[in-house]
CSV table of C-alpha atoms in Angstrom, one decimal:
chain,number,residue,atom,x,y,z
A,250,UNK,CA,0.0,0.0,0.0
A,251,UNK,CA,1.5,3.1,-0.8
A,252,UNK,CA,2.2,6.0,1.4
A,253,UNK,CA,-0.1,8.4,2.6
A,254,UNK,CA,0.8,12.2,2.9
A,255,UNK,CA,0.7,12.0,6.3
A,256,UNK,CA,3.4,9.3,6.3
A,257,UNK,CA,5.2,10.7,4.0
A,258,UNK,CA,5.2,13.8,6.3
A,259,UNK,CA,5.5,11.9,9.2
A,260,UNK,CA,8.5,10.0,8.1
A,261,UNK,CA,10.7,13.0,6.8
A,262,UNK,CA,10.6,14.3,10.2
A,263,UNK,CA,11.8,11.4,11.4
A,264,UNK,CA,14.6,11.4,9.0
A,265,UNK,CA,15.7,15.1,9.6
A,266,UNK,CA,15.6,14.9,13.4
A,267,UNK,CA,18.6,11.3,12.7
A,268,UNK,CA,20.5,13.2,10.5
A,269,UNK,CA,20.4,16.4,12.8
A,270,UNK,CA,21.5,14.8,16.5
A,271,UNK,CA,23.6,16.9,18.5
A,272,UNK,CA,24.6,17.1,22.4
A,273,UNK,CA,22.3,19.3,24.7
A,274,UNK,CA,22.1,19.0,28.8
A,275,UNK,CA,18.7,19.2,29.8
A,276,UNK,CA,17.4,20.9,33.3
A,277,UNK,CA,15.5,20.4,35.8
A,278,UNK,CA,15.0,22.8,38.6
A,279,UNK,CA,14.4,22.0,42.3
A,280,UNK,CA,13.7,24.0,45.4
A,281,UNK,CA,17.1,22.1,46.8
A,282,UNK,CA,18.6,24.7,48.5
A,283,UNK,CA,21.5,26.8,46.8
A,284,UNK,CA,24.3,29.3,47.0
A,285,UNK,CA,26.3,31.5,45.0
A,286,UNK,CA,28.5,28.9,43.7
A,287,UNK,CA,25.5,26.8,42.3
A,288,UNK,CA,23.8,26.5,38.8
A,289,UNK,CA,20.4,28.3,39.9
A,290,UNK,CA,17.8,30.2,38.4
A,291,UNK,CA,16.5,33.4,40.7
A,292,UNK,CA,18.9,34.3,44.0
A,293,UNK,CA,21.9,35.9,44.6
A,294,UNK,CA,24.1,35.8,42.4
A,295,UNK,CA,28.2,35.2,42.4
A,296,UNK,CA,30.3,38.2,42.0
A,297,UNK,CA,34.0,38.0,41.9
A,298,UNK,CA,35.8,40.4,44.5
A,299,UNK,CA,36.5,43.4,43.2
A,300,UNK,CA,33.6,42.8,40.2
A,301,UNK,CA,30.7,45.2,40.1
A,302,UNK,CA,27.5,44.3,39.5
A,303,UNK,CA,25.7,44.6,35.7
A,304,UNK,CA,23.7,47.5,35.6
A,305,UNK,CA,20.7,49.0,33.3
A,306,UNK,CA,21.7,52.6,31.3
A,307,UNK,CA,20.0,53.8,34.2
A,308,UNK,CA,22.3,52.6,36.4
A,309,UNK,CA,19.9,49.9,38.3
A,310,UNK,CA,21.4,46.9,38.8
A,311,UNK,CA,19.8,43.8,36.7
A,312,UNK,CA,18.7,40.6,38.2
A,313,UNK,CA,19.5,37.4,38.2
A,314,UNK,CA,17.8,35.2,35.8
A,315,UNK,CA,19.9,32.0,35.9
A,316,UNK,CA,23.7,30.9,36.5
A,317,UNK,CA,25.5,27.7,35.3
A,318,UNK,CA,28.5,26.6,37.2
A,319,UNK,CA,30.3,25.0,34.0
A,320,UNK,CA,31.6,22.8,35.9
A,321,UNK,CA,28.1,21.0,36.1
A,322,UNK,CA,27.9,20.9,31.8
A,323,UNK,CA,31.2,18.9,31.6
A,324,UNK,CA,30.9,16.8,28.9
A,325,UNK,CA,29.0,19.6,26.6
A,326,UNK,CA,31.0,20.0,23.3
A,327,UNK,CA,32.3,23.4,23.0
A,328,UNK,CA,30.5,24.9,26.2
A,329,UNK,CA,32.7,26.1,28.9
A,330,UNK,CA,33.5,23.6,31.7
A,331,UNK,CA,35.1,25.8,34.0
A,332,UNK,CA,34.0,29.3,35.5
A,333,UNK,CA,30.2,31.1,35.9
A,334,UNK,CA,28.3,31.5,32.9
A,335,UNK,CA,25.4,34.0,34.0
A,336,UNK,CA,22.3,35.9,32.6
A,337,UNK,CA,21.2,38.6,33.8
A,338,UNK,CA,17.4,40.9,33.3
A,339,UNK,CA,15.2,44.1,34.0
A,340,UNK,CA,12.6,43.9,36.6
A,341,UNK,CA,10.1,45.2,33.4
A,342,UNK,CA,7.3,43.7,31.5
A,343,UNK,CA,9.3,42.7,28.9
A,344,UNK,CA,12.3,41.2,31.1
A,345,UNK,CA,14.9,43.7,29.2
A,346,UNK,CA,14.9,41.8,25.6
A,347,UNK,CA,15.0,44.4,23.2
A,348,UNK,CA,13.1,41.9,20.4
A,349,UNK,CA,15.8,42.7,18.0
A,350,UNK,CA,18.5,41.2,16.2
A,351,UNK,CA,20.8,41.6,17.6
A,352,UNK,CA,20.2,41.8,21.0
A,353,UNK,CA,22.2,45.4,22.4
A,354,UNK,CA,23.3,44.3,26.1
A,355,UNK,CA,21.8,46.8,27.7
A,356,UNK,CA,18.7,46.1,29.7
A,357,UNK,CA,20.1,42.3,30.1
A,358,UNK,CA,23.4,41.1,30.3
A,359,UNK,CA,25.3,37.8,30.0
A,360,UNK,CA,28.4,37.3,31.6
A,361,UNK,CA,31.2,34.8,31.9
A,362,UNK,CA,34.1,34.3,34.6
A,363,UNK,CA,36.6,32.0,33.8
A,364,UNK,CA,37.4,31.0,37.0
A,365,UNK,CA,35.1,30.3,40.5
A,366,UNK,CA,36.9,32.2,43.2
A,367,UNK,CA,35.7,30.2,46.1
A,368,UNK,CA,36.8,32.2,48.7
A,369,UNK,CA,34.1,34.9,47.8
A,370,UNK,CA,31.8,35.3,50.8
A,371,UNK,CA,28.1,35.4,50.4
A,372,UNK,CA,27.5,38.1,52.9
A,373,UNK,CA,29.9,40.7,51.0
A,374,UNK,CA,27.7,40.1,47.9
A,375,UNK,CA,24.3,40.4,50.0
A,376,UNK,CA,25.4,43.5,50.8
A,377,UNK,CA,26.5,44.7,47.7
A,378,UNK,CA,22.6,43.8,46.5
A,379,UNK,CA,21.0,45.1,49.8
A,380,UNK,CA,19.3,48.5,48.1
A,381,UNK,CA,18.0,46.3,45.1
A,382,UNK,CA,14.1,45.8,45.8
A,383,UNK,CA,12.6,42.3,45.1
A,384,UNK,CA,11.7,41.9,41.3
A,385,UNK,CA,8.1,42.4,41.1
A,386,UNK,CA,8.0,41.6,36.9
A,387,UNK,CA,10.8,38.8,36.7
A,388,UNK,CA,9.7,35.4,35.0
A,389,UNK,CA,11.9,33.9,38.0
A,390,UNK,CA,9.9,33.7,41.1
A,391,UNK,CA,12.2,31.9,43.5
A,392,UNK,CA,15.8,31.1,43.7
A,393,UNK,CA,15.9,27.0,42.2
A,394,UNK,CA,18.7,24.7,42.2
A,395,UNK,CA,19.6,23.7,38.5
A,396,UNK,CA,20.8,20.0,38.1
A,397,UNK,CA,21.9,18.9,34.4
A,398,UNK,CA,21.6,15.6,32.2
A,399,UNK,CA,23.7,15.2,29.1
A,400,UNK,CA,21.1,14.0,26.0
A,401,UNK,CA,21.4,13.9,22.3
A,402,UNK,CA,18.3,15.8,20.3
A,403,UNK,CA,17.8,16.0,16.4
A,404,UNK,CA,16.4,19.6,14.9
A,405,UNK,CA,13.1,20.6,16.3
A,406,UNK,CA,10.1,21.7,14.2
A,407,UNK,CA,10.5,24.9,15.3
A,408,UNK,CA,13.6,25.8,14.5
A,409,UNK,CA,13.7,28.1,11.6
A,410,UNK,CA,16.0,25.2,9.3
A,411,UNK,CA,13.7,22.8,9.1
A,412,UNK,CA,11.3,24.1,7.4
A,413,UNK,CA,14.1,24.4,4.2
A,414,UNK,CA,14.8,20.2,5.0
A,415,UNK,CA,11.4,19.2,5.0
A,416,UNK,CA,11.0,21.2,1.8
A,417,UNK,CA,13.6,20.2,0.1
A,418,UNK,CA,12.3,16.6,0.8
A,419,UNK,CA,9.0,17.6,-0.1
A,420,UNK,CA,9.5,18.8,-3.6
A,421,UNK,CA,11.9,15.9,-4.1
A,422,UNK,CA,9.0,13.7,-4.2
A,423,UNK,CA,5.8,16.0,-5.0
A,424,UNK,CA,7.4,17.9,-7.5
A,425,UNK,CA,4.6,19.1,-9.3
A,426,UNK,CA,3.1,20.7,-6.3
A,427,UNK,CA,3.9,24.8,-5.3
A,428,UNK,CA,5.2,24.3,-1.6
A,429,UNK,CA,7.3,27.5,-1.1
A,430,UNK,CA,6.6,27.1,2.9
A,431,UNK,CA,4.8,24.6,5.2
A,432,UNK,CA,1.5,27.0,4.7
A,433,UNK,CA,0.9,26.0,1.4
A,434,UNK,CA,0.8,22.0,2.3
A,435,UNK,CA,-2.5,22.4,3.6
A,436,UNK,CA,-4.0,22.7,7.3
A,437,UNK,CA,-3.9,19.1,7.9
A,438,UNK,CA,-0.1,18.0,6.6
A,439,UNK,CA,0.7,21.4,8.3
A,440,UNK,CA,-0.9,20.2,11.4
A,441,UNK,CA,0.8,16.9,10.9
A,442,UNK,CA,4.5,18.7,10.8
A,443,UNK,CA,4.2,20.5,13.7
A,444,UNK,CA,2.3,17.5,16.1
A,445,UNK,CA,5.2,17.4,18.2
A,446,UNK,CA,5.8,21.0,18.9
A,447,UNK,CA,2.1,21.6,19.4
A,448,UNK,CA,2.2,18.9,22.2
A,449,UNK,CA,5.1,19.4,23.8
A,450,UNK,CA,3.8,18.5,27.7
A,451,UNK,CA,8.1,18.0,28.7
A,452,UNK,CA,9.4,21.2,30.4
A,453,UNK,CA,11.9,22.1,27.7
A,454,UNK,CA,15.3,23.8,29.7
A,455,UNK,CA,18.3,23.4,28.2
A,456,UNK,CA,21.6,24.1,27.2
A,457,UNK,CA,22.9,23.1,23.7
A,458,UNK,CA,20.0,20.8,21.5
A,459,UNK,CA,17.6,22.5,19.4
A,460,UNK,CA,15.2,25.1,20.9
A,461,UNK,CA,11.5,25.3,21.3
A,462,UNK,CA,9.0,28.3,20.7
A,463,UNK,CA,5.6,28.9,21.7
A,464,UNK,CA,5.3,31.4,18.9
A,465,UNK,CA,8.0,31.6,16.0
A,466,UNK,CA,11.9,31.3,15.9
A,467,UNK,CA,13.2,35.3,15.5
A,468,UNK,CA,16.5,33.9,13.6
A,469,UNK,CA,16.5,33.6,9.6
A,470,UNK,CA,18.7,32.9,7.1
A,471,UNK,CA,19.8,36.5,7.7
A,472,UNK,CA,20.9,35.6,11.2
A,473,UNK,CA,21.9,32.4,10.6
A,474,UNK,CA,25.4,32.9,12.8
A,475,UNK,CA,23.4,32.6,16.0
A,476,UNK,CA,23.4,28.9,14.9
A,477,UNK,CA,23.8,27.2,19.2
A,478,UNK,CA,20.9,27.7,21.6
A,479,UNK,CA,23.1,28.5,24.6
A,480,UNK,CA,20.6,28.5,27.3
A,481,UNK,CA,17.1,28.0,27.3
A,482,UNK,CA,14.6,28.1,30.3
A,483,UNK,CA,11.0,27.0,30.0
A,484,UNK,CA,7.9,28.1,32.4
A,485,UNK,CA,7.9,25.6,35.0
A,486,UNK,CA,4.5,26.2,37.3
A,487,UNK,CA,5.3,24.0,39.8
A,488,UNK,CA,4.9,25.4,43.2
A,489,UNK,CA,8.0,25.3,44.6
A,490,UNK,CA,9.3,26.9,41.7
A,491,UNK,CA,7.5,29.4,39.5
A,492,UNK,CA,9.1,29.9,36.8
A,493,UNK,CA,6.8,31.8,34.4
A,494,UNK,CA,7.4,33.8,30.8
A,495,UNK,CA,4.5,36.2,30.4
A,496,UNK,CA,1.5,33.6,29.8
A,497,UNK,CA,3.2,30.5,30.1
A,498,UNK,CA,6.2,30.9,27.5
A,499,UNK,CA,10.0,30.4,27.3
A,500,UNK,CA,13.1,32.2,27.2
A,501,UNK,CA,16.1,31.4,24.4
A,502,UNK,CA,19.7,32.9,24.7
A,503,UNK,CA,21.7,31.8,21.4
A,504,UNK,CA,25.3,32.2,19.9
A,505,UNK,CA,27.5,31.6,17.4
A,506,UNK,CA,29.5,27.8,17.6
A,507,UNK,CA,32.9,30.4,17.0
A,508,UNK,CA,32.2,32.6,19.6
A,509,UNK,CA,30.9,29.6,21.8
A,510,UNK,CA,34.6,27.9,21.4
A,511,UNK,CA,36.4,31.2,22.3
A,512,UNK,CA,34.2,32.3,25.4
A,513,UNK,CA,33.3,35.1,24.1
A,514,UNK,CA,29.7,36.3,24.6
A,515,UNK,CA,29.9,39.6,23.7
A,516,UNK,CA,27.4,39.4,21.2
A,517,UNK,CA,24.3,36.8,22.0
A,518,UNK,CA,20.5,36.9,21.1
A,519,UNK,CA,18.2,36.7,23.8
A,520,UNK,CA,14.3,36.4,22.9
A,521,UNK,CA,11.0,34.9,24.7
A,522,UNK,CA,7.9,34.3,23.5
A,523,UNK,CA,4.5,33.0,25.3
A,524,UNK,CA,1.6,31.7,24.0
């Protein structure tokens, strides 16, 4: 019996996501308590002595979003396995992304130290962060211990290069039909490409992988150098956690693989999206 469209459909995904596997370490986020030298999300964050704090044009100091001890992502091609990788945000309805590309560092930061100085002392920091009010906008409602699991993932439907692969299958065996994009497949094979991202019920934080959207992917061909998903954190509504982007998104921080290698994250897009 031959195949129907659906199959057809159904089976270039699943050739797409083999030929696309790469490393990522997935997260999962605890109310274990946590200190400045942990991977977290929310908190206090580590400082080096001597380091001052990022701050807004305004001056204000920008919270803590997440940190990753590198240390905990050994194992992760090309990621940093020593030092503090950290991301920093406005207290403001739009968390301090800028929805461009690419993202000016200004009203969010992310910062790298290459080395943990462990003899920094929590209270000094505390103190240095004692005239910052609690966040009242911040997708992060609690500090959360992060904890990290090395996986392999092939290209999600979401990201912006499949749509090109699936094509590129598509007219290779329909080529008689106009199919430009996914929209002119029709509703149902369109429905049919994007089951899995429409039921994602997994939280979805990660480092490395592919990334997932509730909306649209804001890279293009035209932006194609920010080609790694560095760090992404899903809402997670769990009590003890509360982690929630606007109604009920996620937040994406990518780089280039170049820039990755050489530490240098001078110049990463940062975008979220809810439903």
């Amino acid at each position: 019996m031959a195949e129907s469209r659906n199959e057809i459909a159904a089976r270039f995904r699943e050739e797409i996501v083999n030929i696309t596997v790469i490393p990522c370490a997935n997260i999962s986020l605890s109310a274990e308590p946590c200190g400045i030298f942990d991977s977290k999300v929310g908190g206090l964050p580590y400082l080096p002595k001597g380091a001052k704090p990022p701050v807004n044009p305004k001056g204000k100091k920008l919270y803590l979003l997440a940190q990753i001890n590198c240390e905990d992502i050994d194992g992760l091609p090309d990621f940093p396995h020593t030092g503090m990788l950290q991301f920093f945000i406005s207290d403001d309805d739009l968390y301090g992304c800028p929805f461009t590309v690419p993202s000016p560092q200004k009203d969010w930061r992310a910062v790298y130290y290459h080395e943990i100085d462990r003899s920094v002392d929590a209270s000094a920091i505390a103190a240095i962060y004692a005239d910052q009010p609690k966040a009242e906008l911040s997708p992060v409602d609690k500090e959360c211990k992060m904890t990290f699991a090395l996986s392999q993932e092939g290209l999600t439907t979401g990201d912006y290069r499949y749509e090109q692969l699936f094509l590129k299958r598509w007219k290779g065996t329909f080529p008689e039909e106009k199919a430009d994009s996914f929209f002119d497949l029709g509703t149902d094979l369109y429905d049919e490409i994007f089951d899995e991202a429409n039921e994602v019920t997994e939280l979805c934080s990660k480092m490395g992988g592919y990334p997932y959207f509730t909306q649209f992917d804001p890279r293009s061909e035209e932006t194609s150098q920010y080609d790694t998903l560095l760090f992404q954190l899903d809402t997670d509504m769990r009590k003890e956690i509360g982690v929630m982007w606007g109604d009920a998104g996620v937040g994406n921080f990518f780089i280039n693989r170049e820039n990755l290698k050489k530490l240098d994250f001078s110049d990463v897009l940062y975008n979220w999206d809810c439903g």
